[in-house]
Amino acid sequence: MYHQVAEPATDIWDLAVSPAHFEQQLRVLKQTGQVVSTTELSERLHLGTLKRRSIAITFDDGYLDNYLQASPLLTRYQLPATFFVVSENVGLNQEFWWDELAGIFLESEYLPPSLALILPGGDHLGADLRPEQHLTPALRQQHQQWRAIEQAPPTLRAALFYRLWQQLRPLPAPAQQACLQQLRTWASWPPGARPIYRTISPDQLHELHSSPLVTIGAHTATHPALASHPAALQQHEVATGRQALHQALGEQPMLLAYPYGSYNRDTTAIAAQLGFKAAFTTDAQLITAASPPHKLGRFQVNNWNGDEFKRRLTHWFNH
């Protein structure tokens, strides 16, 4: 499971792989296992003909670098991949909310001395930022080295970011954007997406889709944490996102990935009812003949060089 092939200034969730390391990883994949499309993987799962050491490559969200960096390298090595795309962000000159939130708190050169924010639901969040108004080289380095999955926030700015990330993640997109708009105004954050966080355009998506190596999968309309929402909203998000991709590409996506890997019984039932052949989580689990087709695991790939990636791949096969 990949997200970005890029080198962002901060990568607190370990979601970016540099182009150089990505190419090394593709060489390992070419040599180590049998790389198949997710379509073939799901069909073989259905037929009971899964091959040992099969590997499928996936990308989530639809970042522009998937088109600019990943796709040419996949073509060079003739390896298939599936791109799970958030439909409403296609061609949108706006970052995903989590990237923008991180940018405001972790990368702004200057922030106002105090924060007074009205949270969705009416609660208030206040903070004194005077100790960290200016982004010093030391603060910047701490943010660049922070890995939020396994480390506590190292700075006041990081703690505020993480608290807001936790508050916003389970909310619907309009509530997230209402909160972000307050933060943009407060921080004088410029409009539009920074180049490294841009998403794919409609024309680029169409070109990507035209490659025989590429499968486009659904990833909802606005990237909600599905398990945090009622079944009706889940169904709307999944169906609307799929329909938008169908209209854009002339082909209905038959594969789905759950945003953030968030799902529950309703989610998997909706995926089955809508006729998806398979749906993917972020659970680090091998796919076997016994795997439920709408709850398939994936392993996140970090920014490892080829040797380290080969060690990880061997470990996953023995998982």
mmCIF file of C-alpha atoms in Angstrom:
data_model
loop_
_atom_site.group_PDB
_atom_site.id
_atom_site.type_symbol
_atom_site.label_atom_id
_atom_site.label_comp_id
_atom_site.label_asym_id
_atom_site.label_seq_id
_atom_site.Cartn_x
_atom_site.Cartn_y
_atom_site.Cartn_z
ATOM 1 C CA MET A 1 0.000 0.000 0.000
ATOM 2 C CA TYR A 2 1.407 3.328 -1.154
ATOM 3 C CA HIS A 3 0.126 6.901 -0.983
ATOM 4 C CA GLN A 4 2.752 9.291 -2.329
ATOM 5 C CA VAL A 5 5.939 8.925 -4.359
ATOM 6 C CA ALA A 6 7.451 12.186 -3.208
ATOM 7 C CA GLU A 7 9.756 13.829 -0.666
ATOM 8 C CA PRO A 8 7.630 16.166 1.486
ATOM 9 C CA ALA A 9 9.230 18.363 4.139
ATOM 10 C CA THR A 10 7.292 16.545 6.864
ATOM 11 C CA ASP A 11 5.879 13.023 6.705
ATOM 12 C CA ILE A 12 4.588 12.252 10.173
ATOM 13 C CA TRP A 13 2.511 9.239 9.039
ATOM 14 C CA ASP A 14 5.276 7.662 6.901
ATOM 15 C CA LEU A 15 3.090 7.849 3.788
ATOM 16 C CA ALA A 16 5.666 9.058 1.251
ATOM 17 C CA VAL A 17 8.331 7.050 -0.583
ATOM 18 C CA SER A 18 11.025 8.900 -2.518
ATOM 19 C CA PRO A 19 11.183 8.272 -6.277
ATOM 20 C CA ALA A 20 14.648 6.724 -5.885
ATOM 21 C CA HIS A 21 13.503 4.300 -3.193
ATOM 22 C CA PHE A 22 10.299 3.528 -5.084
ATOM 23 C CA GLU A 23 12.343 2.454 -8.104
ATOM 24 C CA GLN A 24 14.520 0.253 -5.893
ATOM 25 C CA GLN A 25 11.376 -1.293 -4.422
ATOM 26 C CA LEU A 26 9.982 -2.015 -7.896
ATOM 27 C CA ARG A 27 13.199 -3.837 -8.780
ATOM 28 C CA VAL A 28 12.779 -5.966 -5.655
ATOM 29 C CA LEU A 29 9.153 -6.701 -6.522
ATOM 30 C CA LYS A 30 10.149 -7.662 -10.050
ATOM 31 C CA GLN A 31 12.709 -10.148 -8.692
ATOM 32 C CA THR A 32 10.984 -11.454 -5.571
ATOM 33 C CA GLY A 33 7.376 -12.330 -6.250
ATOM 34 C CA GLN A 34 4.677 -12.484 -8.874
ATOM 35 C CA VAL A 35 3.132 -9.038 -9.258
ATOM 36 C CA VAL A 36 -0.500 -9.224 -10.371
ATOM 37 C CA SER A 37 -3.309 -6.701 -10.716
ATOM 38 C CA THR A 38 -5.857 -6.395 -7.940
ATOM 39 C CA THR A 39 -8.447 -7.501 -10.495
ATOM 40 C CA GLU A 40 -6.591 -10.779 -11.073
ATOM 41 C CA LEU A 41 -6.044 -11.145 -7.343
ATOM 42 C CA SER A 42 -9.769 -10.768 -6.587
ATOM 43 C CA GLU A 43 -10.751 -13.108 -9.423
ATOM 44 C CA ARG A 44 -8.340 -15.800 -8.253
ATOM 45 C CA LEU A 45 -9.608 -15.368 -4.696
ATOM 46 C CA HIS A 46 -13.155 -15.950 -5.966
ATOM 47 C CA LEU A 47 -12.121 -18.985 -8.020
ATOM 48 C CA GLY A 48 -9.881 -20.465 -5.318
ATOM 49 C CA THR A 49 -6.799 -20.282 -7.559
ATOM 50 C CA LEU A 50 -4.615 -17.838 -5.612
ATOM 51 C CA LYS A 51 -0.936 -18.254 -6.439
ATOM 52 C CA ARG A 52 1.660 -18.261 -3.698
ATOM 53 C CA ARG A 53 3.799 -15.141 -3.330
ATOM 54 C CA SER A 54 1.430 -13.047 -5.403
ATOM 55 C CA ILE A 55 1.800 -9.302 -4.855
ATOM 56 C CA ALA A 56 -0.551 -6.462 -5.783
ATOM 57 C CA ILE A 57 0.528 -2.802 -5.772
ATOM 58 C CA THR A 58 -1.996 -0.176 -4.644
ATOM 59 C CA PHE A 59 -2.064 3.601 -4.184
ATOM 60 C CA ASP A 60 -4.603 5.511 -2.097
ATOM 61 C CA ASP A 61 -6.097 8.999 -2.499
ATOM 62 C CA GLY A 62 -5.071 10.193 -5.981
ATOM 63 C CA TYR A 63 -2.090 12.486 -5.452
ATOM 64 C CA LEU A 64 -0.587 14.112 -8.541
ATOM 65 C CA ASP A 65 2.758 12.395 -7.944
ATOM 66 C CA ASN A 66 1.044 9.056 -8.627
ATOM 67 C CA TYR A 67 0.727 10.250 -12.227
ATOM 68 C CA LEU A 68 4.018 12.168 -12.472
ATOM 69 C CA GLN A 69 6.359 9.835 -10.577
ATOM 70 C CA ALA A 70 4.819 6.428 -9.897
ATOM 71 C CA SER A 71 3.146 5.689 -13.218
ATOM 72 C CA PRO A 72 6.245 6.198 -15.431
ATOM 73 C CA LEU A 73 8.297 3.904 -13.173
ATOM 74 C CA LEU A 74 5.563 1.266 -13.137
ATOM 75 C CA THR A 75 5.519 1.432 -16.943
ATOM 76 C CA ARG A 76 9.312 1.135 -17.120
ATOM 77 C CA TYR A 77 9.216 -2.048 -15.044
ATOM 78 C CA GLN A 78 5.939 -3.258 -16.600
ATOM 79 C CA LEU A 79 4.244 -3.747 -13.229
ATOM 80 C CA PRO A 80 0.473 -3.363 -12.755
ATOM 81 C CA ALA A 81 -0.986 -1.158 -10.029
ATOM 82 C CA THR A 82 -4.355 0.014 -8.737
ATOM 83 C CA PHE A 83 -5.036 3.646 -7.874
ATOM 84 C CA PHE A 84 -7.877 4.210 -5.398
ATOM 85 C CA VAL A 85 -9.095 7.747 -6.065
ATOM 86 C CA VAL A 86 -11.116 10.181 -3.912
ATOM 87 C CA SER A 87 -13.504 11.457 -6.558
ATOM 88 C CA GLU A 88 -14.228 14.976 -5.255
ATOM 89 C CA ASN A 89 -10.530 15.832 -5.026
ATOM 90 C CA VAL A 90 -9.876 15.122 -8.704
ATOM 91 C CA GLY A 91 -8.906 18.462 -10.237
ATOM 92 C CA LEU A 92 -9.479 20.309 -6.972
ATOM 93 C CA ASN A 93 -6.894 22.985 -6.160
ATOM 94 C CA GLN A 94 -7.084 22.178 -2.472
ATOM 95 C CA GLU A 95 -5.110 19.853 -0.255
ATOM 96 C CA PHE A 96 -6.572 16.947 1.653
ATOM 97 C CA TRP A 97 -7.584 18.277 5.062
ATOM 98 C CA TRP A 98 -4.877 16.351 6.944
ATOM 99 C CA ASP A 99 -2.098 17.739 4.735
ATOM 100 C CA GLU A 100 -3.351 21.302 5.116
ATOM 101 C CA LEU A 101 -3.741 20.940 8.878
ATOM 102 C CA ALA A 102 -0.177 19.643 9.167
ATOM 103 C CA GLY A 103 1.093 22.442 6.955
ATOM 104 C CA ILE A 104 -0.526 25.138 9.069
ATOM 105 C CA PHE A 105 0.828 23.903 12.384
ATOM 106 C CA LEU A 106 4.085 22.153 11.467
ATOM 107 C CA GLU A 107 5.374 24.237 8.553
ATOM 108 C CA SER A 108 4.053 27.810 8.986
ATOM 109 C CA GLU A 109 6.984 30.172 9.482
ATOM 110 C CA TYR A 110 4.883 32.306 11.815
ATOM 111 C CA LEU A 111 1.659 31.759 13.758
ATOM 112 C CA PRO A 112 -0.353 34.271 15.826
ATOM 113 C CA PRO A 113 0.336 34.325 19.574
ATOM 114 C CA SER A 114 -2.987 32.775 20.560
ATOM 115 C CA LEU A 115 -5.596 30.451 19.078
ATOM 116 C CA ALA A 116 -9.336 30.619 19.767
ATOM 117 C CA LEU A 117 -11.149 28.054 17.664
ATOM 118 C CA ILE A 118 -14.799 27.021 17.582
ATOM 119 C CA LEU A 119 -14.887 23.273 17.051
ATOM 120 C CA PRO A 120 -17.686 21.419 15.278
ATOM 121 C CA GLY A 121 -20.405 20.893 17.870
ATOM 122 C CA GLY A 122 -19.762 24.282 19.491
ATOM 123 C CA ASP A 123 -16.842 23.486 21.794
ATOM 124 C CA HIS A 124 -14.005 25.992 22.017
ATOM 125 C CA LEU A 125 -10.281 25.297 21.759
ATOM 126 C CA GLY A 126 -7.814 27.876 23.013
ATOM 127 C CA ALA A 127 -4.016 27.828 23.082
ATOM 128 C CA ASP A 128 -1.099 30.125 23.858
ATOM 129 C CA LEU A 129 1.429 29.790 21.034
ATOM 130 C CA ARG A 130 3.847 32.509 22.107
ATOM 131 C CA PRO A 131 6.664 30.034 22.900
ATOM 132 C CA GLU A 132 6.480 28.664 19.344
ATOM 133 C CA GLN A 133 5.160 31.520 17.221
ATOM 134 C CA HIS A 134 8.215 31.416 14.987
ATOM 135 C CA LEU A 135 9.245 28.165 13.320
ATOM 136 C CA THR A 136 12.850 27.939 14.437
ATOM 137 C CA PRO A 137 15.284 25.484 12.797
ATOM 138 C CA ALA A 138 15.070 23.342 15.937
ATOM 139 C CA LEU A 139 11.256 23.180 15.775
ATOM 140 C CA ARG A 140 11.361 22.401 12.070
ATOM 141 C CA GLN A 141 13.779 19.535 12.662
ATOM 142 C CA GLN A 142 11.598 18.114 15.440
ATOM 143 C CA HIS A 143 8.583 18.149 13.119
ATOM 144 C CA GLN A 144 10.525 16.501 10.314
ATOM 145 C CA GLN A 145 11.696 13.717 12.624
ATOM 146 C CA TRP A 146 8.317 13.154 14.329
ATOM 147 C CA ARG A 147 6.488 9.906 13.570
ATOM 148 C CA ALA A 148 2.994 10.321 14.997
ATOM 149 C CA ILE A 149 2.108 6.621 14.902
ATOM 150 C CA GLU A 150 4.695 5.733 17.523
ATOM 151 C CA GLN A 151 5.811 8.995 19.167
ATOM 152 C CA ALA A 152 4.129 11.630 21.302
ATOM 153 C CA PRO A 153 3.945 15.139 19.819
ATOM 154 C CA PRO A 154 7.357 16.765 20.392
ATOM 155 C CA THR A 155 6.231 20.422 20.357
ATOM 156 C CA LEU A 156 3.272 22.610 21.304
ATOM 157 C CA ARG A 157 2.488 23.058 17.614
ATOM 158 C CA ALA A 158 2.583 19.289 17.074
ATOM 159 C CA ALA A 159 0.332 18.679 20.080
ATOM 160 C CA LEU A 160 -2.248 21.138 18.740
ATOM 161 C CA PHE A 161 -2.091 19.555 15.305
ATOM 162 C CA TYR A 162 -2.563 16.066 16.724
ATOM 163 C CA ARG A 163 -5.455 17.107 18.947
ATOM 164 C CA LEU A 164 -7.242 18.711 16.002
ATOM 165 C CA TRP A 165 -6.453 15.763 13.732
ATOM 166 C CA GLN A 166 -8.164 13.492 16.254
ATOM 167 C CA GLN A 167 -11.152 15.857 16.447
ATOM 168 C CA LEU A 168 -11.558 16.235 12.676
ATOM 169 C CA ARG A 169 -10.881 12.699 11.448
ATOM 170 C CA PRO A 170 -14.323 11.233 12.338
ATOM 171 C CA LEU A 171 -16.278 14.236 10.999
ATOM 172 C CA PRO A 172 -17.953 14.673 7.603
ATOM 173 C CA ALA A 173 -16.147 16.823 5.033
ATOM 174 C CA PRO A 174 -18.241 20.026 5.486
ATOM 175 C CA ALA A 175 -17.464 20.127 9.227
ATOM 176 C CA GLN A 176 -13.770 19.532 8.545
ATOM 177 C CA GLN A 177 -13.671 22.360 6.025
ATOM 178 C CA ALA A 178 -15.534 24.750 8.337
ATOM 179 C CA CYS A 179 -12.867 24.234 10.983
ATOM 180 C CA LEU A 180 -10.049 24.532 8.457
ATOM 181 C CA GLN A 181 -11.459 27.800 7.147
ATOM 182 C CA GLN A 182 -11.136 29.298 10.623
ATOM 183 C CA LEU A 183 -7.531 28.077 10.776
ATOM 184 C CA ARG A 184 -6.695 29.459 7.300
ATOM 185 C CA THR A 185 -7.940 32.878 8.327
ATOM 186 C CA TRP A 186 -6.179 32.723 11.701
ATOM 187 C CA ALA A 187 -2.827 31.639 10.232
ATOM 188 C CA SER A 188 -3.068 33.710 7.012
ATOM 189 C CA TRP A 189 -2.584 30.417 5.176
ATOM 190 C CA PRO A 190 -2.500 30.976 1.395
ATOM 191 C CA PRO A 191 -5.278 29.454 -0.741
ATOM 192 C CA GLY A 192 -4.648 26.583 -3.124
ATOM 193 C CA ALA A 193 -2.656 23.369 -2.814
ATOM 194 C CA ARG A 194 1.105 23.311 -2.366
ATOM 195 C CA PRO A 195 2.709 21.546 -5.369
ATOM 196 C CA ILE A 196 3.725 18.399 -3.484
ATOM 197 C CA TYR A 197 0.166 17.881 -2.180
ATOM 198 C CA ARG A 198 -1.747 18.471 -5.411
ATOM 199 C CA THR A 199 -4.175 15.857 -6.632
ATOM 200 C CA ILE A 200 -4.607 14.405 -10.089
ATOM 201 C CA SER A 201 -6.589 16.293 -12.763
ATOM 202 C CA PRO A 202 -9.449 14.788 -14.808
ATOM 203 C CA ASP A 203 -7.247 14.583 -17.928
ATOM 204 C CA GLN A 204 -4.403 12.955 -16.002
ATOM 205 C CA LEU A 205 -6.818 10.471 -14.439
ATOM 206 C CA HIS A 206 -8.138 9.592 -17.883
ATOM 207 C CA GLU A 207 -4.592 9.114 -19.207
ATOM 208 C CA LEU A 208 -3.695 6.972 -16.215
ATOM 209 C CA HIS A 209 -6.795 4.861 -16.773
ATOM 210 C CA SER A 210 -5.870 4.297 -20.422
ATOM 211 C CA SER A 211 -2.753 2.326 -19.450
ATOM 212 C CA PRO A 212 -3.202 -1.459 -19.634
ATOM 213 C CA LEU A 213 -1.186 -1.703 -16.418
ATOM 214 C CA VAL A 214 -3.545 0.512 -14.418
ATOM 215 C CA THR A 215 -6.776 -0.196 -12.563
ATOM 216 C CA ILE A 216 -8.751 2.699 -11.068
ATOM 217 C CA GLY A 217 -10.555 1.849 -7.853
ATOM 218 C CA ALA A 218 -13.090 3.709 -5.713
ATOM 219 C CA HIS A 219 -12.062 5.487 -2.506
ATOM 220 C CA THR A 220 -15.353 7.306 -1.687
ATOM 221 C CA ALA A 221 -16.340 10.857 -2.609
ATOM 222 C CA THR A 222 -14.709 12.836 0.229
ATOM 223 C CA HIS A 223 -12.538 10.341 2.194
ATOM 224 C CA PRO A 224 -14.587 9.964 5.417
ATOM 225 C CA ALA A 225 -13.712 7.550 8.207
ATOM 226 C CA LEU A 226 -16.604 5.309 7.234
ATOM 227 C CA ALA A 227 -16.987 3.446 10.524
ATOM 228 C CA SER A 228 -17.612 6.779 12.295
ATOM 229 C CA HIS A 229 -20.776 7.405 10.258
ATOM 230 C CA PRO A 230 -24.256 5.890 9.904
ATOM 231 C CA ALA A 231 -24.870 3.332 7.181
ATOM 232 C CA ALA A 232 -26.827 5.788 5.013
ATOM 233 C CA LEU A 233 -23.915 8.225 4.829
ATOM 234 C CA GLN A 234 -21.473 5.381 4.198
ATOM 235 C CA GLN A 235 -23.569 4.134 1.288
ATOM 236 C CA HIS A 236 -23.883 7.649 -0.152
ATOM 237 C CA GLU A 237 -20.108 8.244 0.045
ATOM 238 C CA VAL A 238 -19.180 4.914 -1.540
ATOM 239 C CA ALA A 239 -21.850 5.027 -4.254
ATOM 240 C CA THR A 240 -21.315 8.707 -5.104
ATOM 241 C CA GLY A 241 -17.562 8.337 -5.342
ATOM 242 C CA ARG A 242 -17.917 5.313 -7.584
ATOM 243 C CA GLN A 243 -20.502 6.989 -9.830
ATOM 244 C CA ALA A 244 -18.287 10.054 -10.313
ATOM 245 C CA LEU A 245 -15.390 7.863 -11.450
ATOM 246 C CA HIS A 246 -17.752 5.927 -13.730
ATOM 247 C CA GLN A 247 -18.876 9.163 -15.382
ATOM 248 C CA ALA A 248 -15.300 10.412 -15.737
ATOM 249 C CA LEU A 249 -13.841 7.202 -17.157
ATOM 250 C CA GLY A 250 -16.746 5.392 -18.794
ATOM 251 C CA GLU A 251 -16.047 2.327 -16.699
ATOM 252 C CA GLN A 252 -17.433 1.429 -13.310
ATOM 253 C CA PRO A 253 -14.804 0.700 -10.645
ATOM 254 C CA MET A 254 -15.227 -2.793 -9.236
ATOM 255 C CA LEU A 255 -12.690 -2.459 -6.418
ATOM 256 C CA LEU A 256 -12.868 -0.308 -3.289
ATOM 257 C CA ALA A 257 -10.443 0.809 -0.580
ATOM 258 C CA TYR A 258 -11.752 2.080 2.743
ATOM 259 C CA PRO A 259 -10.377 5.552 3.664
ATOM 260 C CA TYR A 260 -8.011 5.366 6.644
ATOM 261 C CA GLY A 261 -8.799 1.641 6.622
ATOM 262 C CA SER A 262 -11.918 2.538 8.637
ATOM 263 C CA TYR A 263 -14.763 0.046 8.285
ATOM 264 C CA ASN A 264 -17.389 -1.912 10.222
ATOM 265 C CA ARG A 265 -20.073 -4.482 9.438
ATOM 266 C CA ASP A 266 -22.180 -1.890 7.646
ATOM 267 C CA THR A 267 -19.231 -0.922 5.459
ATOM 268 C CA THR A 268 -18.424 -4.421 4.262
ATOM 269 C CA ALA A 269 -22.128 -5.149 3.729
ATOM 270 C CA ILE A 270 -22.480 -1.980 1.617
ATOM 271 C CA ALA A 271 -19.440 -2.920 -0.472
ATOM 272 C CA ALA A 272 -20.993 -6.321 -1.159
ATOM 273 C CA GLN A 273 -24.473 -4.902 -1.867
ATOM 274 C CA LEU A 274 -23.043 -2.420 -4.379
ATOM 275 C CA GLY A 275 -21.394 -5.266 -6.233
ATOM 276 C CA PHE A 276 -17.731 -4.538 -5.582
ATOM 277 C CA LYS A 277 -15.661 -7.614 -6.364
ATOM 278 C CA ALA A 278 -13.277 -6.813 -3.528
ATOM 279 C CA ALA A 279 -12.580 -4.158 -0.923
ATOM 280 C CA PHE A 280 -9.305 -3.381 0.814
ATOM 281 C CA THR A 281 -8.495 -2.349 4.366
ATOM 282 C CA THR A 282 -5.220 -1.137 5.873
ATOM 283 C CA ASP A 283 -5.008 -4.191 8.152
ATOM 284 C CA ALA A 284 -1.535 -5.710 7.844
ATOM 285 C CA GLN A 285 -2.712 -9.187 6.880
ATOM 286 C CA LEU A 286 -1.835 -11.607 4.107
ATOM 287 C CA ILE A 287 -4.560 -12.495 1.641
ATOM 288 C CA THR A 288 -5.326 -16.217 1.704
ATOM 289 C CA ALA A 289 -8.027 -18.473 0.294
ATOM 290 C CA ALA A 290 -9.986 -17.844 3.510
ATOM 291 C CA SER A 291 -9.840 -14.025 3.321
ATOM 292 C CA PRO A 292 -13.262 -12.289 3.142
ATOM 293 C CA PRO A 293 -13.337 -10.524 -0.253
ATOM 294 C CA HIS A 294 -14.562 -7.236 1.230
ATOM 295 C CA LYS A 295 -12.020 -7.178 4.059
ATOM 296 C CA LEU A 296 -8.678 -7.750 2.325
ATOM 297 C CA GLY A 297 -5.496 -6.699 4.097
ATOM 298 C CA ARG A 298 -2.581 -4.597 2.846
ATOM 299 C CA PHE A 299 0.891 -3.774 4.124
ATOM 300 C CA GLN A 300 1.983 -0.131 4.170
ATOM 301 C CA VAL A 301 5.281 0.542 2.432
ATOM 302 C CA ASN A 302 7.553 3.142 4.030
ATOM 303 C CA ASN A 303 10.494 5.047 2.578
ATOM 304 C CA TRP A 304 12.843 2.063 2.641
ATOM 305 C CA ASN A 305 15.727 1.362 0.295
ATOM 306 C CA GLY A 306 15.677 -1.813 -1.752
ATOM 307 C CA ASP A 307 17.533 -3.983 0.776
ATOM 308 C CA GLU A 308 15.288 -2.987 3.676
ATOM 309 C CA PHE A 309 12.173 -3.406 1.544
ATOM 310 C CA LYS A 310 13.277 -6.919 0.578
ATOM 311 C CA ARG A 311 13.664 -7.811 4.276
ATOM 312 C CA ARG A 312 10.195 -6.421 5.014
ATOM 313 C CA LEU A 313 8.676 -8.293 2.077
ATOM 314 C CA THR A 314 10.159 -11.558 3.291
ATOM 315 C CA HIS A 315 8.776 -10.884 6.760
ATOM 316 C CA TRP A 316 5.292 -10.139 5.372
ATOM 317 C CA PHE A 317 5.221 -13.382 3.405
ATOM 318 C CA ASN A 318 5.961 -15.159 6.696
ATOM 319 C CA HIS A 319 3.445 -13.001 8.599
#
